C-alpha cells in the first residue's frame, strides 16, 4: 500500500468528521489502510449505540404500522452501548413526504428497553425513527458525584467538566439565541470561578444540568438504518359500530323492491340504536343468467331478485346502481341524509361478475375462457358456481384491470363513500390489495377498507399488513372462556394492534352462528356485549336485534336468506334486544376505554362460564369491568377478583364506581366479590371503577 | 392523460413480461395510467406469493445467521398465496460472492409453514433466499381428479391440460437435453391421443407428474426481497472442549517462570483428558508500573510476575511475547506440538494496556489524557485501576487504532493461532467488533472468536450478532433445575442457536462459583457433566480437575490466584475427577447428539434436585439421556419418565440401551423408571437409548 496520498488523507478526514463531535487534531496513521476498508469502517462505526427490537415494526418496516390520529402511539426499542456512559434517546416522527422531524425524548424502562409515546395529528403516511447518543456531560456529572461522595480530589475532573461545557459552546451555532446566551453565560461563569468549590457548584446546579441536557453534544449520534413507516388513520378506523342491511328489503314488503329513499326513511331507526356505520351488500345491477332462487335454489323464479353478489347486467357493472334501488341522485340523497344522522355509508367491494357483466364483452382478456370459447365459471371442484365468473389479475389483466378496479373505488369515493367492506379479499392477489389501497390512500387517506376474509390465520394477518384498515375475525366462532381469552390475547399482544384491527361481527348474512341459533335471546345479548366491549370495532346484520336465528337445518346459513329474496322485517317484535344495543353503543360513545383495542385484561372469576375482564385507558382514568355469562341456558355465579392492584390498592381496600347497566352506585370492600348472572334478567354486568388516585 | 404512446406501450409490455409466464396476447388498456403508477404496480405485483417470517433471519438479515459446514441448516418460512392453487417453494443457497444458487425443495409442514434443510460444504460467507410459485399443472391435476371422481365430463379440462404441457414445451429452452426430449415426447403422445380416456391416462401418470413437477412453468415466481446472509464456521465453532492454563505455571515450581517448552511437556496430559482447545491468558510482556502483587495487592513484591492482563512493557505490546515465556520460535514449536496432540492453541485478545505499553508514546492520540498531561487510568468511580489504561476507539483513534488491532490479530493468525478469546468485548464499541471480525474473516474464515462478556443479556446477544463465534454465558450462575431449564430453553429456542453459541465454562481464573466452593468433589462432577452435555462448547480452567476451589473469603475469586502469582499444581492429588473428564470428553467425541446445541429436551423427574434431559440428533439415531443430581450433599432419588413417545412407542413398551457410565446394557419396561443418585458414588447417570425404528 502507498503512503498517505491526498485522497486517502481526505477520506481519513471525512471519517474523523463523521465519527467524532469534538476533535480538532489530525488522526495518526500507523499503517496505510486501503480506502475500501476505511469506507467499510466508517459505515459500520457510524452507529456506536445499538438500537434494535423496535416496536412497532411490521416485518422490519416492509409494511406500515397502524396508528390513529390523536391517539397514543407507543414506540419501544432496545438501546444500549459499550461501557457505562449515560445514554440518551429520542423518538422522531414526521409525515412521510419528508417534512421536519419532531422529537420526543425516550425513557429507559428497564433491561435496556426504552419507550416514548407520540401522537400523530394528521391522517396519512408518516414515519418514525430513533436516535440515541452518549451524553458525556451527564456521564461526567455522575462520575464526579461518586468521587465527591468518596472525598477524592476533584481538581482535574472540574477542569475536564469546564472543558466539556466549552466544547459545547464551540459547537453552538445551531442553537436558539436563548440557549446560546445561556451557554455563553455559563462559560463566562466557569471562567470566573477559580476555587474548586465554586466550579463544582456551578457545574452541578439543576440549571446547568438542564441546559447541558438540552444543548449538550450528541456524541456518537446513532440512528435506525431506515425510518419505520406508519399509516395514520382517522378515528373511525379504530372505533366503529356497523349496522348491515339490504336496501332492497327496506320497503318492508314482499311486493315492492326497496329503494334508497326507503333506506333514508329507516335512518332514524339505525341512528337511534347508536350505530355510526351503515353497510350495504352490493347495490349494482344483478345478473340474470343462471340467477339463484330462494334459499340458494339453482333456478330462480321469475320474480326472484337474485343474489346481489352476482354483479353486472346489461345496464352496467360495478360502477352502476341497480335500477330498482334508485339512481345516482337518490344515492346522493341517501349519503347526505345518513351524514345528517351521524352515519357513514359503507359499500361492498366484491370483484366477481355475473355472466352478464359488461366486462365480459368489453374486456374478454380479464377472464378465463375454455377451449370451446365458453366462459370459465367460478368453481370449487367438483362444485361449479354458474351465476358467477371471476376475473384474473395477471397476464392480460395487468395493468388494465387493476386501474379499472382502482377507478371504481375512486368513483364511489367521489359519490361520498369512504368505507369499503371488501368481499373475499383472500381470493385475490395480495399485491393487488397492497397496490390498490396505497393508490386510493394517496388521494384519500380517509378511506377505510374492511377485509371480509375468513381464512387461514397468516393470510388474515397479511391482508392487514398490506393495508386493510379493519379485518373480519374468528370472533364469531369463539364461544368458550378459553377460546375468547386466547384469541383476544393474540389480538392484543405485542405489535398486533398496530398490524390488524379486528371488527367483531356477531352475525352476517353468511354466518348464523350455532350459539345464536340455539341460545335464544340471552345468547344474542351475551354476544352483543362481548363484541361491543372486546373489540372497538364491531357490527351486526339486521335481524340480530330481534334475535332472528332460524337456520337452514344443519347449516350456519339463515333460512329464507335475504341474499336471495326480499324480507319483511318486524323490528318491534317481542323479545327484541334493542335496549341492550342502545346501552352498549351509548357506553362505547361515553367511554374512551372502549374506543381502543389496547387496555384489555382478563381477571379471575372462579367459574368457566363467566368471562370477566376490564377495558381501561392507559392512565386508568376510565376503567370498565365486564362479567359476561357464556351460558345462555342456566344461571351462573362466581367469586370475582376485583383488580384493586391495578390502582395500587391493597386487597382489603374500598373501591367505588357505578353499575353501568342499572345506573346505581357501586361500593366494594375488598378484592373478593360475588356476581350472579341469569339468562333472562342479567346475562351480563358492567361496572365502572373510579381510580382513587385520579382524584 | 394521452393515449397509448410507444413509451407507455413498451412499459406495458415490460409489465406483461415480468408478470406472466405464458401470455402471448397484447394487454388491453381501458384507461391511460401514468407510468409511475404502472411502475409501482409492476414492482408490487412481482411477488404474488407471500414469503414471510423467515427463520433463521437475524434482525431481518442485518446480521448473518450462523451455520457450520457439513451440518444441517434448517430454513423455514410462511409461504402462501391467494386462492387454492398448488404452491411450490425452494430454498436457494450460495456463497456470498455470487456463485450460482443451489436449489432444494421446501415442504409444507402445516399452517402455511414450509421447511427445507440445506448443508453448506465450505466455510465463509454464504447467503440463502427462498422462491415460491404457483404450479398450474399440479393444480389442474388436483381439480381434474376431483371432477373425475365425481363422474363429470372432462373433455374441455383435458384439452386445457394438454395446453399446459404445450406451454411448458414452448418455454423449454433452458432445460437439459433429457428434459427437453422427455417433454417433446409427452407433447407428441398427447397430440396422438384422441380419446378422452387416453389423454387422461397420459396426463395423470406418475411419469408425467414427475416431469411436469421438474420442468413445469414457475408461474408468479416470487422471492425474498433480499437474500439472508449466513456465516458458515468450521466444526470447532460449535463443538469444542477448552482447557485453560497459565503457561507461566507450567514449570510446576515457584522458583522458575514456566516457558512454552514447559507447556509442550504438559500437552500429553491435556490431550489425555480429552480436550481439543488449549487456551492461554495473555502471553505478552507484563507492565511494571503499578504492578499488582499476590492476591491483587496494590503493590507488588520485587519477584511478583504481575497480572498478564496488564499488557505491554519496554520490550513490546500485544504483538510481542513475554521474554520469560519464550520467543516466536518456541511459540511456533508449541503451536506445532499442540497440533500433533490434536490441540488448537487459543490466545487471549485483551485490548487494555499497562502504563508501560509502547503505544502510550507511539500513539498518544489513542489514549485519554488529563488536563495536567497525565494519563487517564481505567476506573469505575470511585475505584481506579492504576496498572491499566484503556484506549479509546473514536476521535483520533479512527481508523488507525482499528487497523492496528486488526493487524495484531492477523499477526497471531500468521503465527498459527486461529482461536481468540476476547477479553471484555462489551466495554469496546460494538461496531469495532463487527468490523474487526469481518476483516479477519474475509481472509481467515477459520478464525474463531469467543466473547468473554458477562454483562446484560441484550449486549451478550448483540456481540454474538455482530460476529462473535462463541459466547461466555450465565451457566456459571445457573444451579437450580428451574434456572437451568429456563436458561437452556432460552439458548436453544427459535433462532437462538443460529445467533449465539454459548461456551459453558465451569470456572475461570475470575470465577470460582459458590456452588463449587461449597459443594466439593460431587459439585465439580455435577457441573462438569452439565456443562459438557448441555452445551456443545464447554471449558474449564486448570485446578478444576483436582477440585481446587479455595476462595478469597466471601468472593468468587480464587485464593492465591494465578492471575498474580505462579502456582505449583499437583494434578494427581487425591480426589481428582480426571476419570469423569475423560469419560465426558470421550462421550462427546463418540456421540453426534453432543456435538450440537439443537436436540435438547427436558423430561419429568419428580424431584427438583434431579435434572433429567436428553440430547439427540434430528433423526433420533443418537439419543442420550442424562439424570444429574443438583444436590452435591445428599442422595436424591426420583421416578423418571422415559420418553418412549419420542420413538413413537406406547407407555408400556420395552426400550433397550446402554449405561454409558458403567458400560452395562440397559433394558427398561414401561415409561416409569427409578433413578438413585448419590454425591459420592453416582452424582449423575448417562444412558443411550436405542431407537427401535432405526433398525
mmCIF file of N, CA, C and O in Angstrom, chain A residues 432-457:
data_model
loop_
_atom_site.group_PDB
_atom_site.id
_atom_site.type_symbol
_atom_site.label_atom_id
_atom_site.label_comp_id
_atom_site.label_asym_id
_atom_site.label_seq_id
_atom_site.Cartn_x
_atom_site.Cartn_y
_atom_site.Cartn_z
ATOM 1 N N UNK A 432 -52.192 -7.053 -5.318
ATOM 2 C CA UNK A 432 -53.243 -6.174 -5.843
ATOM 3 C C UNK A 432 -53.782 -5.282 -4.732
ATOM 4 O O UNK A 432 -53.937 -4.071 -4.908
ATOM 5 N N UNK A 433 -54.042 -5.855 -3.571
ATOM 6 C CA UNK A 433 -54.584 -5.039 -2.466
ATOM 7 C C UNK A 433 -53.553 -4.031 -1.976
ATOM 8 O O UNK A 433 -53.882 -2.896 -1.663
ATOM 9 N N UNK A 434 -52.309 -4.487 -1.894
ATOM 10 C CA UNK A 434 -51.267 -3.567 -1.437
ATOM 11 C C UNK A 434 -51.218 -2.346 -2.348
ATOM 12 O O UNK A 434 -51.143 -1.201 -1.894
ATOM 13 N N UNK A 435 -51.302 -2.610 -3.648
ATOM 14 C CA UNK A 435 -51.233 -1.528 -4.615
ATOM 15 C C UNK A 435 -52.499 -0.677 -4.594
ATOM 16 O O UNK A 435 -52.441 0.550 -4.531
ATOM 17 N N UNK A 436 -53.654 -1.349 -4.610
ATOM 18 C CA UNK A 436 -54.913 -0.609 -4.699
ATOM 19 C C UNK A 436 -55.117 0.299 -3.486
ATOM 20 O O UNK A 436 -55.478 1.465 -3.616
ATOM 21 N N UNK A 437 -54.894 -0.242 -2.302
ATOM 22 C CA UNK A 437 -55.131 0.553 -1.095
ATOM 23 C C UNK A 437 -54.149 1.732 -1.044
ATOM 24 O O UNK A 437 -54.522 2.852 -0.696
ATOM 25 N N UNK A 438 -52.904 1.490 -1.450
ATOM 26 C CA UNK A 438 -51.931 2.587 -1.477
ATOM 27 C C UNK A 438 -52.356 3.658 -2.478
ATOM 28 O O UNK A 438 -52.254 4.859 -2.201
ATOM 29 N N UNK A 439 -52.818 3.223 -3.637
ATOM 30 C CA UNK A 439 -53.263 4.183 -4.659
ATOM 31 C C UNK A 439 -54.427 5.032 -4.135
ATOM 32 O O UNK A 439 -54.452 6.255 -4.322
ATOM 33 N N UNK A 440 -55.388 4.376 -3.514
ATOM 34 C CA UNK A 440 -56.557 5.114 -3.012
ATOM 35 C C UNK A 440 -56.137 6.020 -1.849
ATOM 36 O O UNK A 440 -56.515 7.192 -1.791
ATOM 37 N N UNK A 441 -55.326 5.468 -0.964
ATOM 38 C CA UNK A 441 -54.916 6.250 0.211
ATOM 39 C C UNK A 441 -54.087 7.471 -0.157
ATOM 40 O O UNK A 441 -54.093 8.471 0.554
ATOM 41 N N UNK A 442 -53.353 7.371 -1.262
ATOM 42 C CA UNK A 442 -52.535 8.512 -1.660
ATOM 43 C C UNK A 442 -53.409 9.732 -1.917
ATOM 44 O O UNK A 442 -53.016 10.866 -1.635
ATOM 45 N N UNK A 443 -54.607 9.491 -2.439
ATOM 46 C CA UNK A 443 -55.522 10.614 -2.684
ATOM 47 C C UNK A 443 -56.524 10.792 -1.551
ATOM 48 O O UNK A 443 -57.007 11.894 -1.310
ATOM 49 N N UNK A 444 -56.878 9.677 -0.922
ATOM 50 C CA UNK A 444 -57.942 9.709 0.089
ATOM 51 C C UNK A 444 -57.514 8.941 1.333
ATOM 52 O O UNK A 444 -57.940 7.806 1.551
ATOM 53 N N UNK A 445 -56.672 9.565 2.149
ATOM 54 C CA UNK A 445 -56.204 8.854 3.352
ATOM 55 C C UNK A 445 -57.349 8.536 4.313
ATOM 56 O O UNK A 445 -57.154 7.758 5.234
ATOM 57 N N UNK A 446 -58.515 9.137 4.085
ATOM 58 C CA UNK A 446 -59.644 8.873 4.967
ATOM 59 C C UNK A 446 -60.361 7.574 4.630
ATOM 60 O O UNK A 446 -61.237 7.128 5.374
ATOM 61 N N UNK A 447 -59.991 6.947 3.508
ATOM 62 C CA UNK A 447 -60.699 5.728 3.101
ATOM 63 C C UNK A 447 -60.413 4.580 4.067
ATOM 64 O O UNK A 447 -59.291 4.421 4.550
ATOM 65 N N UNK A 448 -61.439 3.796 4.330
ATOM 66 C CA UNK A 448 -61.340 2.654 5.245
ATOM 67 C C UNK A 448 -61.716 1.391 4.475
ATOM 68 O O UNK A 448 -62.730 1.374 3.757
ATOM 69 N N UNK A 449 -60.898 0.354 4.616
ATOM 70 C CA UNK A 449 -61.151 -0.923 3.947
ATOM 71 C C UNK A 449 -61.269 -2.031 4.992
ATOM 72 O O UNK A 449 -60.343 -2.254 5.781
ATOM 73 N N UNK A 450 -62.402 -2.709 4.990
ATOM 74 C CA UNK A 450 -62.622 -3.839 5.894
ATOM 75 C C UNK A 450 -62.476 -5.130 5.097
ATOM 76 O O UNK A 450 -63.200 -5.343 4.116
ATOM 77 N N UNK A 451 -61.560 -5.987 5.510
ATOM 78 C CA UNK A 451 -61.319 -7.251 4.797
ATOM 79 C C UNK A 451 -62.281 -8.332 5.273
ATOM 80 O O UNK A 451 -62.244 -8.725 6.441
ATOM 81 N N UNK A 452 -63.121 -8.786 4.355
ATOM 82 C CA UNK A 452 -64.002 -9.906 4.701
ATOM 83 C C UNK A 452 -63.288 -11.207 4.341
ATOM 84 O O UNK A 452 -63.616 -11.866 3.363
ATOM 85 N N UNK A 453 -62.282 -11.537 5.115
ATOM 86 C CA UNK A 453 -61.557 -12.795 4.873
ATOM 87 C C UNK A 453 -61.770 -13.690 6.079
ATOM 88 O O UNK A 453 -61.395 -13.328 7.196
ATOM 89 N N UNK A 454 -62.407 -14.828 5.846
ATOM 90 C CA UNK A 454 -62.466 -15.855 6.880
ATOM 91 C C UNK A 454 -61.616 -16.994 6.361
ATOM 92 O O UNK A 454 -62.093 -17.863 5.628
ATOM 93 N N UNK A 455 -60.353 -16.967 6.682
ATOM 94 C CA UNK A 455 -59.441 -17.946 6.100
ATOM 95 C C UNK A 455 -58.314 -18.227 7.083
ATOM 96 O O UNK A 455 -58.436 -17.931 8.277
ATOM 97 N N UNK A 456 -57.217 -18.757 6.601
ATOM 98 C CA UNK A 456 -56.131 -19.187 7.475
ATOM 99 C C UNK A 456 -55.477 -17.974 8.148
ATOM 100 O O UNK A 456 -55.429 -16.882 7.582
ATOM 101 N N UNK A 457 -54.964 -18.164 9.378
ATOM 102 C CA UNK A 457 -54.521 -17.013 10.179
ATOM 103 C C UNK A 457 -53.439 -16.164 9.512
ATOM 104 O O UNK A 457 -53.463 -14.934 9.637
#
